[in-house]
Amino acid sequence: MRVRSGLDRQLQMLEDEVLMMGGMVEKSVARAVDALSRRDLEESEQVVKEDDLIDRKRFDIEERCIDLIATQQPMATDLRILIAMLHITVELERMGDYAEGIARISLLMGQEATLKPLIDIPRMAEKAQGMLHKALDAMVNRDTVSAQQVCSEDDDVDALYDQIYRELLLFMIEDPKTIRRATYLLWVSHDLERIADRATNIAERVMYLVTGKMEESGASKY
Amino acid sequence: MRANIRISVGEDLPSQGDPLRAPGGLSKLQTIGLSVRYGNVVALRDISMDIPANRVTAIIGPSGCGKSTLLRCFNRMNDLVPDASVEGKLLFNGQNLYAPGVDSTEIRFRIGMVFQRPNPFPKSVYDNVAFGLRINGFKGNMDDMVQHALEQAALWDEVKDRLKKGGLTLSGGQQQRLCIARALAVEPEVILMDEPCSALDPIATLAIEDLIRSLAGTYTIIIVTHNMQQAARVSDETAFLTAGPDQGGYLVEHSNTRQIFTNPQDERTEAYITGRFG
């Protein structure tokens, strides 16, 4: 006899909502960096506006989790799913804020061109997005190996951040007039570095969901 | 001021190196290959577990898995059931409870029991609590003992002005606390509780649960419950029993409560506590 099929269905719906929110965040990160590269202020404006949708989604998911905890008394795996979803949702919401932050930097720059053609920043964005995508796939597949890989990939993003930081520092040393524009790009790369860290946090939550163990995958440099 | 009761020493003291004993010999009760039959029916099969001293251990499992049978073994209540037979060992402070020469009545003073439905005697509140002490020939200050037991059972403030009133005039929750006071009065080492809240309303249930927590640390408590949230709230350790067809009940997993309810190691435990059993 299959019992608690109602709870199973609600947990599945909850995970689907989290995945949908993950998709919104991925898209927001990609659009923010793309708009920055193309100096498309209208698109940057749109990313800022649409962050409200991500924030609202987070509250919807949290409310669902709270309702299920209050009414279903979840235990063991059910409980771990709910706790993991709550944490993952908060991580996603913060990632959305970083994407919004990038869009706001783009708006701050106004009509001004970027200090240099963006090469490493889009690469960083792509890697961070990839980590998020993989972490969410690992969640769906309950795959701790993939989740662990996400954590390892954070080192690549950190290395790119170091590289961008060095490069921008050189610009600033050579010509202090570039400091303002270089700082904008440094902020962008910092936001991307944080997005990757948050993807790592999601991967750690996936490992908790599957194994019940709460462990940090390895201390980040940042 | 413990009542002067001694358990006869059985012949089956565990060896120093017995792997089933908790470090430092802290197991209050220990079963080794314990099986129980009622006639030809196997009720419990090969249970080996340690019950730590001064902690609350919950026994959970589906109906018919032998939880209450196991509980009743701990103070030899099964002796009263016709055709019941017990195999294996059950050690209390390292001594075999089922060894020849052990007096089961004496055991029941040291290992008290609280039942599903409150069952005060049709006597006054005072006499209910004093009952065991009187039987036991207690000669000290009875008033002090009764007050102490009622205080421990968190009932004193509610009944101190009506100690001579009948125990049956109390509410269900108060009656159950009276039964706990009655069990505590003879200063047992272990208290067995067989679904002590199943006949109580939610508020009375929470009062009993608070009481159980306040007694933990002083007494070894074993509670059988169908209410998993209750097991999660009150116990330090949880044992999950289940039963197979014609196999009798057996122990699946016994671990600390946090582990059992957040990350059980056996899929049968997981299925049961998440409500997907069957």
PDB file of C-alpha atoms in Angstrom, chain A residues 1-4 7-8 73 75-80 211-212, chain B residues 228-229 232 260-264 270 273-278:
ATOM      1  CA  MET A   1       0.000   0.000   0.000  1.00  0.00           C
ATOM      2  CA  ARG A   2       1.378   3.395  -0.965  1.00  0.00           C
ATOM      3  CA  VAL A   3       0.636   5.944   1.709  1.00  0.00           C
ATOM      4  CA  ARG A   4       1.413   9.646   1.929  1.00  0.00           C
ATOM      5  CA  LEU A   7       2.956  14.507   0.675  1.00  0.00           C
ATOM      6  CA  ASP A   8       5.069  12.962  -2.089  1.00  0.00           C
ATOM      7  CA  GLN A  73       5.422  16.560  10.569  1.00  0.00           C
ATOM      8  CA  MET A  75      10.804  13.094   9.242  1.00  0.00           C
ATOM      9  CA  ALA A  76      14.049  11.696   7.843  1.00  0.00           C
ATOM     10  CA  THR A  77      14.334  12.184   4.059  1.00  0.00           C
ATOM     11  CA  ASP A  78      11.151  14.277   3.889  1.00  0.00           C
ATOM     12  CA  LEU A  79      12.522  16.578   6.564  1.00  0.00           C
ATOM     13  CA  ARG A  80      15.907  16.792   4.855  1.00  0.00           C
ATOM     14  CA  THR A 211      23.554  11.686   3.054  1.00  0.00           C
ATOM     15  CA  GLY A 212      22.180  13.555   6.072  1.00  0.00           C
TER      16      GLY A 212
ATOM     17  CA  MET B 228       6.528   9.323  16.626  1.00  0.00           C
ATOM     18  CA  GLN B 229       6.587  13.031  17.338  1.00  0.00           C
ATOM     19  CA  ALA B 232      11.240  12.463  18.921  1.00  0.00           C
ATOM     20  CA  ILE B 260      16.718   8.027  13.822  1.00  0.00           C
ATOM     21  CA  PHE B 261      14.458  10.944  12.958  1.00  0.00           C
ATOM     22  CA  THR B 262      16.755  12.862  10.637  1.00  0.00           C
ATOM     23  CA  ASN B 263      18.885  10.226   8.984  1.00  0.00           C
ATOM     24  CA  PRO B 264      17.948   6.623   9.769  1.00  0.00           C
ATOM     25  CA  GLU B 270      12.927   5.391   7.024  1.00  0.00           C
ATOM     26  CA  ILE B 273       8.963   7.086  10.377  1.00  0.00           C
ATOM     27  CA  THR B 274       8.091   8.894   7.167  1.00  0.00           C
ATOM     28  CA  GLY B 275       4.721   7.151   7.166  1.00  0.00           C
ATOM     29  CA  ARG B 276       5.387   5.075   4.057  1.00  0.00           C
ATOM     30  CA  PHE B 277       5.361   1.731   5.781  1.00  0.00           C
ATOM     31  CA  GLY B 278       3.611  -1.043   3.932  1.00  0.00           C
TER      32      GLY B 278
END
